XYZ file of C-alpha atoms in Angstrom:
350
model
C 32.191 -180.546 81.511
C 29.099 -182.701 82.023
C 30.495 -183.901 85.318
C 30.893 -180.270 86.459
C 27.551 -178.840 85.357
C 25.037 -181.259 86.855
C 26.454 -181.572 90.377
C 26.754 -177.824 90.789
C 23.364 -176.917 89.355
C 21.596 -178.955 92.024
C 23.232 -177.279 95.061
C 22.588 -173.931 93.419
C 18.873 -174.257 94.056
C 19.421 -175.376 97.636
C 22.211 -173.198 98.934
C 22.008 -170.274 96.404
C 25.797 -170.493 96.069
C 27.824 -172.206 93.369
C 31.451 -173.203 93.506
C 33.656 -174.274 90.652
C 36.755 -176.095 91.771
C 35.685 -175.454 95.378
C 33.154 -177.129 97.718
C 32.923 -174.063 99.959
C 31.872 -171.142 97.705
C 32.138 -167.804 99.537
C 29.814 -165.935 97.161
C 26.928 -166.538 94.792
C 29.514 -167.877 92.329
C 33.128 -168.604 93.166
C 35.566 -169.934 90.628
C 38.739 -171.258 92.150
C 41.854 -171.986 90.161
C 42.696 -175.617 89.727
C 46.340 -174.762 90.169
C 46.740 -171.625 92.279
C 50.505 -172.185 92.555
C 53.146 -174.295 90.926
C 54.699 -174.522 87.502
C 51.917 -176.232 85.566
C 51.177 -174.806 82.107
C 47.451 -175.566 82.270
C 45.269 -172.496 81.739
C 43.216 -171.191 84.660
C 40.737 -168.337 84.365
C 37.375 -167.409 82.897
C 36.572 -166.650 79.273
C 34.041 -163.858 78.729
C 31.960 -164.128 75.543
C 33.936 -162.739 72.601
C 31.942 -160.953 69.907
C 32.424 -158.267 67.276
C 30.967 -154.751 67.416
C 28.115 -155.533 65.037
C 26.911 -158.356 67.303
C 27.029 -156.131 70.374
C 25.195 -153.368 68.524
C 22.325 -155.602 67.507
C 21.590 -157.068 70.938
C 18.269 -156.055 72.502
C 16.880 -156.198 76.057
C 20.403 -156.324 77.443
C 20.527 -156.668 81.246
C 22.528 -154.003 83.043
C 26.070 -155.196 83.960
C 26.311 -157.668 81.064
C 30.014 -158.182 80.322
C 31.486 -158.942 76.890
C 34.795 -158.781 75.091
C 34.888 -157.033 71.712
C 37.409 -158.757 69.489
C 36.689 -156.912 66.217
C 35.631 -153.304 65.558
C 35.722 -153.490 61.771
C 32.055 -154.484 61.747
C 29.083 -152.381 62.823
C 29.365 -148.667 63.535
C 30.282 -146.494 66.514
C 26.708 -145.316 67.025
C 23.725 -146.146 69.210
C 24.546 -148.439 72.115
C 27.983 -149.012 70.502
C 28.931 -145.319 70.676
C 31.816 -146.128 73.039
C 33.112 -149.196 71.206
C 36.153 -147.811 69.422
C 38.673 -150.552 70.148
C 38.951 -154.160 71.222
C 38.594 -154.879 74.933
C 36.131 -155.545 77.746
C 32.795 -153.663 77.817
C 29.831 -153.719 80.193
C 26.276 -152.532 79.570
C 25.128 -149.604 81.751
C 21.499 -149.688 80.656
C 22.011 -147.373 77.718
C 25.276 -148.243 76.004
C 28.320 -150.485 76.159
C 30.984 -148.849 78.340
C 34.666 -149.656 78.202
C 35.951 -151.363 81.347
C 38.839 -149.511 83.016
C 38.766 -146.701 80.476
C 41.050 -143.777 81.364
C 43.018 -141.041 79.636
C 46.110 -143.230 79.554
C 44.645 -145.852 77.236
C 41.629 -144.237 75.553
C 39.840 -141.010 74.741
C 36.966 -139.953 76.917
C 34.623 -137.153 77.959
C 33.950 -135.665 81.374
C 30.402 -136.209 82.526
C 30.603 -133.343 85.048
C 33.039 -130.819 86.524
C 36.219 -132.173 88.085
C 38.607 -130.478 90.519
C 42.186 -131.571 91.171
C 43.406 -130.551 94.633
C 47.193 -130.697 94.531
C 48.077 -129.304 97.983
C 51.859 -129.853 98.136
C 51.930 -132.363 95.261
C 53.064 -131.536 91.739
C 51.289 -132.258 88.470
C 53.730 -132.715 85.610
C 53.325 -133.553 81.929
C 56.443 -134.968 80.315
C 56.491 -135.046 76.532
C 58.889 -135.034 73.610
C 56.642 -134.233 70.639
C 55.261 -131.079 69.054
C 51.803 -130.165 70.336
C 52.444 -132.569 73.218
C 49.790 -130.834 75.311
C 47.013 -128.677 73.928
C 43.667 -127.069 74.627
C 41.390 -127.241 71.581
C 44.365 -127.812 69.336
C 45.772 -124.329 68.767
C 44.063 -122.396 71.573
C 47.001 -123.360 73.793
C 49.759 -125.657 72.606
C 52.996 -126.909 74.159
C 55.734 -127.921 71.738
C 57.761 -130.266 73.968
C 60.109 -131.165 71.124
C 61.394 -127.578 70.841
C 60.462 -126.215 74.299
C 57.942 -123.696 72.943
C 54.453 -122.521 73.828
C 51.873 -121.342 71.315
C 48.680 -119.387 71.908
C 46.499 -119.415 68.827
C 48.990 -121.657 67.016
C 50.071 -125.287 67.382
C 53.403 -124.659 65.630
C 55.077 -121.834 67.642
C 58.354 -120.538 66.210
C 59.609 -118.858 69.415
C 59.695 -119.683 73.131
C 56.216 -118.123 73.222
C 54.208 -117.092 70.172
C 50.787 -115.456 70.165
C 48.783 -115.653 66.945
C 45.747 -113.388 67.298
C 44.262 -114.417 63.964
C 43.571 -110.776 63.074
C 45.938 -108.484 61.172
C 47.027 -105.483 63.196
C 46.026 -107.061 66.512
C 48.639 -108.474 68.892
C 46.222 -110.653 70.818
C 47.953 -109.575 74.024
C 46.189 -107.431 76.619
C 47.169 -106.172 80.078
C 43.999 -105.589 82.085
C 45.540 -103.335 84.746
C 47.919 -101.427 82.459
C 46.778 -99.019 79.753
C 47.884 -95.855 77.956
C 47.132 -93.723 81.027
C 49.446 -95.723 83.305
C 52.437 -93.542 84.269
C 55.736 -94.763 82.790
C 58.398 -96.220 85.058
C 61.736 -94.448 85.124
C 65.007 -96.158 84.237
C 63.259 -98.666 81.986
C 63.254 -99.374 78.268
C 60.092 -99.750 76.185
C 59.325 -102.843 74.145
C 58.826 -102.849 70.395
C 58.093 -105.207 67.504
C 60.663 -105.986 64.816
C 59.886 -106.838 61.182
C 59.399 -110.528 62.059
C 56.975 -109.831 64.894
C 59.516 -110.505 67.642
C 59.259 -108.432 70.824
C 62.478 -106.443 71.325
C 63.836 -103.856 73.757
C 63.969 -100.364 72.286
C 65.947 -97.343 73.387
C 64.665 -95.845 76.616
C 62.495 -92.941 75.435
C 59.847 -91.351 77.629
C 57.644 -88.432 76.623
C 55.278 -86.052 78.363
C 52.966 -83.420 76.902
C 50.790 -80.685 78.406
C 48.624 -78.082 76.668
C 47.174 -75.151 78.598
C 44.988 -72.080 78.253
C 46.174 -68.484 78.622
C 43.793 -65.596 79.406
C 41.263 -68.175 80.543
C 38.756 -67.655 83.326
C 40.141 -70.801 84.931
C 43.827 -71.140 83.978
C 44.980 -74.637 83.034
C 48.038 -76.062 84.750
C 51.105 -75.946 82.525
C 53.339 -78.067 84.763
C 55.105 -81.037 83.157
C 57.272 -83.335 85.308
C 59.516 -85.881 83.627
C 62.709 -87.563 84.737
C 64.303 -85.406 87.427
C 63.010 -82.094 86.027
C 59.765 -80.114 86.043
C 58.779 -77.469 83.468
C 56.075 -74.792 83.524
C 54.892 -71.548 81.906
C 54.338 -69.081 84.777
C 52.119 -66.472 83.111
C 48.338 -66.689 82.799
C 48.141 -63.550 80.608
C 49.051 -63.284 76.945
C 50.787 -59.919 76.363
C 53.249 -58.354 73.974
C 56.074 -58.556 76.515
C 58.667 -61.317 76.618
C 57.887 -64.384 78.704
C 59.966 -67.401 79.648
C 59.754 -71.102 80.285
C 60.656 -72.053 83.846
C 62.403 -75.163 85.090
C 63.416 -76.754 88.384
C 64.922 -80.040 89.575
C 62.653 -82.386 91.546
C 65.448 -84.221 93.385
C 66.123 -81.481 95.942
C 69.645 -80.893 94.671
C 71.116 -78.996 91.729
C 71.200 -80.622 88.313
C 74.097 -79.531 86.132
C 74.366 -80.055 82.397
C 74.587 -78.335 79.051
C 71.811 -76.721 77.029
C 72.412 -76.638 73.287
C 70.756 -76.721 69.880
C 68.504 -73.809 70.856
C 66.240 -72.543 68.091
C 63.432 -70.007 68.489
C 60.866 -68.536 66.112
C 58.219 -65.844 66.100
C 56.097 -63.953 63.579
C 58.805 -61.338 63.278
C 61.876 -63.517 62.997
C 63.873 -66.496 64.219
C 67.258 -67.210 65.638
C 69.718 -69.844 66.751
C 71.416 -69.619 70.138
C 74.788 -71.123 71.046
C 75.169 -73.898 73.602
C 76.042 -72.984 77.202
C 76.285 -74.804 80.575
C 73.199 -74.689 82.758
C 72.678 -75.332 86.467
C 69.095 -76.110 87.455
C 68.097 -75.593 91.097
C 65.162 -76.964 93.149
C 63.423 -73.577 92.755
C 61.600 -72.647 89.543
C 63.647 -70.191 87.453
C 63.544 -68.873 83.894
C 65.512 -71.055 81.497
C 67.795 -69.910 78.712
C 71.243 -69.682 77.194
C 73.568 -66.991 75.927
C 71.663 -64.389 73.914
C 74.021 -61.440 73.312
C 71.221 -58.944 72.590
C 69.418 -59.773 75.831
C 70.404 -57.980 79.068
C 70.185 -61.364 80.782
C 72.153 -63.795 78.592
C 70.727 -66.805 80.459
C 67.186 -66.387 79.162
C 65.218 -67.531 76.081
C 62.472 -64.935 75.626
C 59.397 -65.729 73.547
C 56.400 -63.516 72.887
C 52.781 -64.681 73.170
C 51.272 -62.222 70.684
C 54.030 -63.088 68.220
C 53.284 -66.830 68.486
C 56.619 -67.588 70.109
C 58.204 -70.995 69.871
C 61.469 -72.447 71.151
C 63.062 -75.859 71.064
C 66.306 -77.095 72.552
C 68.039 -80.039 74.188
C 69.547 -80.413 77.635
C 71.949 -83.141 78.698
C 72.166 -83.745 82.433
C 75.623 -84.702 83.682
C 74.048 -85.685 87.014
C 71.660 -88.476 85.911
C 73.082 -89.058 82.415
C 69.768 -88.142 80.800
C 69.094 -86.407 77.475
C 66.068 -84.080 77.359
C 64.497 -82.692 74.177
C 61.950 -79.920 74.695
C 59.501 -77.899 72.581
C 57.683 -74.888 74.035
C 55.028 -72.768 72.296
C 52.615 -69.950 73.197
C 50.279 -68.078 70.852
C 47.403 -65.611 71.153
C 45.412 -67.473 68.483
C 43.920 -64.301 67.004
C 44.528 -65.329 63.416
C 42.681 -68.617 63.926
C 39.830 -67.365 66.056
C 40.599 -69.187 69.281
C 41.905 -68.035 72.647
C 45.503 -67.881 73.733
C 47.012 -71.346 74.123
C 50.313 -72.959 74.874
C 51.960 -76.359 75.062
C 55.052 -77.985 76.534
C 56.384 -81.220 75.084
C 59.352 -82.999 76.712
C 61.143 -86.204 75.729
C 63.923 -87.900 77.652
C 66.283 -90.681 76.690
C 68.700 -92.594 78.837
């Protein structure tokens, strides 16, 4: 070593370039391998000072870019200028702390120093894993169970393909911003429900519609209720002691044929059950009913407003294979001190 040091220190002051194993240094310091090729077992390279974390932590007045190799992290503490020293390896000093050389998410933890954007264009970004919680955001905020092909929101141990744990009893944790309880239902669909284990299941296809309306009002309220392929209404705006009728029409433009049955009607002065009969509904509103022997028109179901009339029945359409259940009520409201009111409630099931 003495033969190497003295000859090269002298040219350093003259030429400002030092070469080790080379007489033509191409930089301030160039270290050339003694054996760049061949099969020799002699070691070529440069050894950076090897120290433990405690030694690195206690250094003062450290020049920026100083390079060291930490060979032991059992000493000292991961604080101060050693905040980043969590494992053995190369570190350089950035003026404030020792920073791991070549640190990345593949071999060490880290923190973003500012926002980052990944522009994928036509390239894919894939995460391949085989463990539970293989990918997560804040632990349980979002968790991918790659071992069982499951995703958890609010849980890191999902028990279904997707599980949402809201953390609050009685709250699903799921919200649809553009769909709410005023959004019209879609026909020919089945609603979703929750079973005893919290699983989302398909229920029977039940759709309901309800309309209440005023009678004898200065501004009459619309009584029209459209559901499925039918539309119902109460045509009168006056509450009298004469019989009145619910009206119905088909909204498809063609006749709807089926059977009306289970007809039951009540009033203050009595009640009665009416036998089932076939019914053809046309595109024009018409009074609805079934065989009532005492009525001159056996196709009608009369109810009386001043007698607080009520009727309920079912209609099965042979045309669209739909089951309708309907309740219809009108009352003058005199006994309760309010004006004449009515309501129509219809439910269909496919």
